[in-house]
Coordinates of C-alpha atoms and ligand atoms in Angstrom, one line a residue:
X1 CA -54.2 -17.4 -118.2
X2 CA -53.9 -20.3 -120.5
X3 CA -53.7 -23.8 -119.0
X4 CA -50.4 -24.4 -120.8
X5 CA -48.8 -21.4 -119.1
X6 CA -49.6 -22.7 -115.5
X7 CA -46.7 -24.3 -113.6
X8 CA -47.0 -28.1 -113.9
X9 CA -47.6 -29.0 -110.2
X10 CA -50.5 -26.6 -110.2
X11 CA -51.7 -28.0 -113.5
X12 CA -51.7 -31.5 -112.1
X13 CA -53.5 -30.5 -109.0
X14 CA -56.2 -28.8 -111.1
X15 CA -56.4 -31.9 -113.4
X16 CA -56.7 -34.2 -110.4
X17 CA -59.5 -31.9 -109.0
X18 CA -61.3 -31.9 -112.3
X19 CA -61.1 -35.7 -112.5
X20 CA -62.4 -36.0 -108.9
X21 CA -65.4 -33.7 -109.7
X22 CA -66.1 -35.7 -112.9
X23 CA -65.9 -39.0 -111.1
X24 CA -68.3 -37.8 -108.4
X25 CA -70.8 -36.3 -110.9
X26 CA -70.4 -38.9 -113.6
X27 CA -68.9 -42.0 -112.0
X28 CA -67.0 -44.2 -114.5
X29 CA -69.2 -46.9 -115.9
X30 CA -68.6 -50.2 -117.5
X31 CA -69.1 -49.8 -121.3
X32 CA -70.6 -53.2 -121.4
X33 CA -73.5 -53.0 -118.9
X34 CA -73.4 -49.5 -117.3
X35 CA -72.4 -50.7 -113.8
X36 CA -70.2 -48.2 -111.8
X37 CA -66.5 -49.3 -112.1
X38 CA -63.3 -48.1 -110.4
X39 CA -61.7 -46.2 -113.2
X40 CA -62.7 -44.6 -116.5
X41 CA -62.3 -47.0 -119.5
X42 CA -62.5 -50.2 -117.5
X43 CA -65.0 -53.0 -117.7
X44 CA -66.7 -54.7 -114.8
X45 CA -65.4 -58.2 -113.9
X46 CA -68.5 -59.9 -115.2
X47 CA -68.5 -58.3 -118.7
X48 CA -64.7 -58.7 -118.9
X49 CA -65.1 -62.4 -118.0
X50 CA -67.6 -62.7 -120.9
X51 CA -65.3 -61.2 -123.5
X52 CA -64.1 -63.6 -126.2
X53 CA -60.6 -62.6 -127.0
X54 CA -59.0 -64.3 -130.1
X55 CA -56.0 -66.3 -129.0
X56 CA -53.4 -68.5 -130.7
X57 CA -53.2 -70.9 -132.4
X58 CA -54.4 -68.8 -135.4
X59 CA -54.2 -69.1 -139.2
X60 CA -50.8 -67.4 -139.9
X61 CA -52.4 -65.5 -142.8
X62 CA -55.9 -64.4 -141.9
X63 CA -55.8 -64.8 -138.1
X64 CA -58.8 -67.2 -137.9
X65 CA -58.6 -69.1 -134.6
X66 CA -57.7 -72.7 -135.1
X67 CA -57.9 -74.1 -131.6
X68 CA -57.2 -77.7 -132.7
X69 CA -54.2 -76.9 -134.9
X70 CA -50.9 -78.6 -134.2
X71 CA -47.9 -76.4 -133.2
X72 CA -46.2 -74.3 -135.8
X73 CA -47.8 -71.8 -138.1
X74 CA -51.0 -73.3 -139.3
X75 CA -52.9 -72.1 -142.4
X76 CA -56.7 -72.3 -142.6
X77 CA -58.5 -74.0 -145.4
X78 CA -59.9 -70.8 -146.8
X79 CA -56.4 -69.2 -147.1
X80 CA -55.0 -72.4 -148.6
X81 CA -57.6 -72.3 -151.3
X82 CA -57.8 -68.6 -152.0
X83 CA -55.3 -66.4 -150.2
X84 CA -56.3 -62.8 -149.3
X85 CA -54.2 -60.1 -150.9
X86 CA -53.0 -59.3 -147.3
X87 CA -50.0 -60.9 -145.8
X88 CA -51.5 -61.1 -142.3
X89 CA -54.8 -60.1 -140.6
X90 CA -55.3 -60.0 -136.9
X91 CA -58.4 -59.3 -134.8
X92 CA -58.7 -58.7 -131.1
X93 CA -62.1 -60.2 -130.2
X94 CA -64.8 -62.4 -131.6
X95 CA -67.8 -60.6 -132.9
X96 CA -70.3 -62.1 -130.4
X97 CA -71.8 -61.6 -126.9
X98 CA -70.6 -58.5 -124.9
X99 CA -68.0 -57.6 -127.5
X100 CA -70.6 -57.5 -130.3
X101 CA -72.9 -55.3 -128.1
X102 CA -70.0 -52.9 -127.4
X103 CA -69.3 -52.5 -131.1
X104 CA -72.9 -52.0 -132.0
X105 CA -73.2 -49.3 -129.4
X106 CA -70.1 -47.7 -130.7
X107 CA -70.9 -47.9 -134.3
X108 CA -74.6 -47.2 -134.3
X109 CA -75.1 -45.5 -131.0
X110 CA -72.0 -43.2 -131.2
X111 CA -70.8 -44.4 -127.7
X112 CA -67.1 -43.8 -127.7
X113 CA -66.4 -44.6 -124.0
X114 CA -65.0 -48.0 -125.0
X115 CA -62.6 -46.6 -127.6
X116 CA -59.5 -46.7 -125.2
X117 CA -60.2 -50.3 -124.4
X118 CA -60.7 -51.3 -128.0
X119 CA -57.4 -49.7 -129.0
X120 CA -55.6 -51.4 -126.1
X121 CA -56.9 -54.8 -127.3
X122 CA -56.1 -54.1 -130.9
X123 CA -52.5 -53.0 -130.0
X124 CA -52.1 -56.3 -128.1
X125 CA -53.5 -58.5 -130.9
X126 CA -51.6 -56.6 -133.6
X127 CA -48.2 -56.1 -131.9
X128 CA -46.1 -58.0 -134.5
X129 CA -47.9 -56.2 -137.4
X130 CA -47.6 -52.7 -135.8
X131 CA -43.9 -53.3 -135.3
X132 CA -43.5 -53.7 -139.1
X133 CA -45.9 -51.0 -140.3
X134 CA -45.1 -47.5 -141.6
X135 CA -48.7 -46.2 -141.8
X136 CA -52.1 -46.9 -140.3
X137 CA -55.0 -46.4 -142.7
X138 CA -58.7 -46.8 -141.8
X139 CA -61.2 -48.4 -144.2
X140 CA -63.2 -45.3 -145.4
X141 CA -66.9 -44.7 -145.4
X142 CA -68.7 -43.2 -148.4
X143 CA -69.5 -39.5 -147.7
X144 CA -73.2 -40.2 -147.7
X145 CA -72.9 -42.8 -144.9
X146 CA -70.4 -40.6 -143.1
X147 CA -73.0 -37.8 -143.2
X148 CA -75.7 -40.0 -141.8
X149 CA -73.5 -41.6 -139.1
X150 CA -71.5 -38.5 -138.3
X151 CA -68.2 -40.3 -137.9
X152 CA -66.2 -43.1 -139.3
X153 CA -65.7 -45.8 -136.6
X154 CA -62.6 -47.2 -138.3
X155 CA -61.0 -43.8 -138.4
X156 CA -61.6 -43.4 -134.6
X157 CA -60.1 -46.8 -134.1
X158 CA -57.1 -45.9 -136.3
X159 CA -56.4 -42.7 -134.4
X160 CA -56.6 -44.5 -131.1
X161 CA -54.3 -47.3 -132.2
X162 CA -51.9 -44.7 -133.6
X163 CA -51.8 -42.9 -130.3
X164 CA -51.0 -46.0 -128.4
X165 CA -48.5 -47.6 -130.8
X166 CA -46.7 -44.6 -132.2
X167 CA -47.3 -45.7 -135.8
X168 CA -48.8 -42.6 -137.7
X169 CA -52.4 -42.8 -138.9
X170 CA -53.4 -41.1 -142.2
X171 CA -57.2 -41.2 -141.9
X172 CA -58.0 -39.6 -145.3
X173 CA -55.6 -41.7 -147.4
X174 CA -58.3 -44.0 -148.8
X175 CA -61.6 -42.7 -150.1
X176 CA -64.8 -44.6 -150.7
X177 CA -65.8 -43.3 -154.1
X178 CA -68.8 -45.5 -154.7
X179 CA -71.5 -46.2 -152.2
X180 CA -72.1 -49.9 -151.6
X181 CA -75.0 -51.9 -150.0
X182 CA -74.6 -52.8 -146.4
X183 CA -72.7 -56.1 -146.3
X184 CA -74.9 -57.4 -143.6
X185 CA -76.9 -60.5 -144.6
X186 CA -75.1 -60.9 -148.0
X187 CA -73.4 -64.1 -149.0
X188 CA -69.7 -64.2 -149.6
X189 CA -70.2 -64.1 -153.4
X190 CA -72.6 -61.2 -153.1
X191 CA -70.2 -59.4 -150.9
X192 CA -67.5 -59.7 -153.5
X193 CA -69.7 -58.3 -156.1
X194 CA -70.9 -55.5 -153.9
X195 CA -67.5 -54.3 -152.7
X196 CA -64.9 -54.3 -155.4
X197 CA -61.6 -52.3 -155.6
X198 CA -63.5 -49.8 -157.9
X199 CA -65.3 -48.6 -154.8
X200 CA -62.1 -47.2 -153.3
X201 CA -59.4 -44.8 -154.3
X202 CA -56.2 -43.4 -152.8
X203 CA -56.6 -39.6 -152.2
X204 CA -54.4 -37.9 -154.8
X205 CA -52.9 -35.5 -152.3
X206 CA -51.8 -38.5 -150.2
X207 CA -50.6 -40.8 -153.0
X208 CA -46.9 -40.2 -152.3
X209 CA -47.2 -41.6 -148.8
X210 CA -48.2 -45.0 -150.1
X211 CA -45.3 -45.6 -152.4
X212 CA -43.0 -48.2 -150.8
X213 CA -44.9 -48.1 -147.5
X214 CA -45.9 -51.0 -145.3
X215 CA -49.6 -50.2 -144.7
X216 CA -51.7 -51.5 -141.8
X217 CA -55.4 -51.3 -142.6
X218 CA -57.8 -50.8 -139.7
X219 CA -61.5 -51.8 -139.6
X220 CA -64.0 -52.5 -137.0
X221 CA -65.3 -56.0 -138.0
X222 CA -63.7 -58.7 -140.3
X223 CA -66.5 -60.8 -141.7
X224 CA -65.3 -62.4 -145.0
X225 CA -62.4 -60.0 -145.7
X226 CA -64.0 -58.7 -148.9
X227 CA -63.7 -55.0 -147.9
X228 CA -60.2 -55.4 -146.6
X229 CA -59.2 -57.3 -149.8
X230 CA -60.6 -54.5 -152.0
X231 CA -58.7 -51.8 -150.1
X232 CA -55.5 -53.8 -150.1
X233 CA -55.6 -54.2 -153.9
X234 CA -56.1 -50.4 -154.3
X235 CA -53.1 -49.7 -152.0
X236 CA -50.9 -52.2 -153.8
X237 CA -51.7 -50.7 -157.1
X238 CA -50.8 -47.3 -155.6
X239 CA -47.3 -48.7 -154.8
X240 CA -47.6 -50.0 -151.2
X241 CA -44.8 -52.4 -150.4
X242 CA -47.1 -54.6 -148.3
X243 CA -50.6 -54.4 -146.9
X244 CA -51.8 -56.1 -143.6
X245 CA -54.9 -55.5 -141.5
X246 CA -55.9 -55.2 -137.9
X247 CA -59.6 -55.3 -136.9
X248 CA -61.3 -54.9 -133.6
X249 CA -63.5 -58.0 -134.1
X250 CA -63.8 -61.0 -136.2
X251 CA -66.9 -63.0 -137.1
X252 CA -65.9 -66.6 -136.1
X253 CA -68.4 -68.8 -137.8
X254 CA -67.9 -71.6 -140.3
X255 CA -70.3 -70.0 -142.8
X256 CA -68.3 -66.8 -142.8
X257 CA -65.1 -68.7 -143.1
X258 CA -65.4 -72.3 -144.4
X259 CA -62.6 -74.4 -143.0
Ligands
LIG1 ZN1 -70.2 -54.6 -117.2
LIG2 ZN1 -56.7 -68.1 -142.9

């Protein structure tokens, strides 16, 4: 008998029993430190207390936190000098401390137990952007890197955000057609030379989806915005009405973002 053909009260009893067995055998653990916690996908109080969420006031364009800004809709110095080709970017957490550890374990250790939490934070931080988006599109990985890592962390985030927000995700809309160096440790100028729009392309089979669409790009970490800017230019050339971005984390350092 297939599970879907069982009467629903029986199904929920079975599901409850399965969850109970799992909790006894594999008690839910905090994705930050491994301590046993009350429910799956929750953090312990200590790790949660150490999380650095990005809160207003923010640059109205790139979302950089501007804690000393006066009321209104401030614009940071970097955006005033050289605006990104994205109307708005928002990020949920600062890329530091527990949050950074969580992301490194997710990205390089393949630990997906924090994915539900990440998506929850991103939906919260990106609520106004999600309300005005037609499509969610992850920043792609080149197939060589995808082969080594086994998954695209941005595609996993995009799917999880789509499931929670109801905005559809098209995870294979953008393709990385040229491998690039890891951006880690490169200066802002070197990043711009490394990742140009020529590194990305819209998948021909998906091209019609972009025309006239308000696209929300998803990435794990926003450092200088070079990758997001390159993707945005490609989407705009393909006919997107507008491109914005939502990332899980943001590097908040003056050298990454001169004020
Ligand atoms: Zn913890
Ligand atoms: Zn800004």
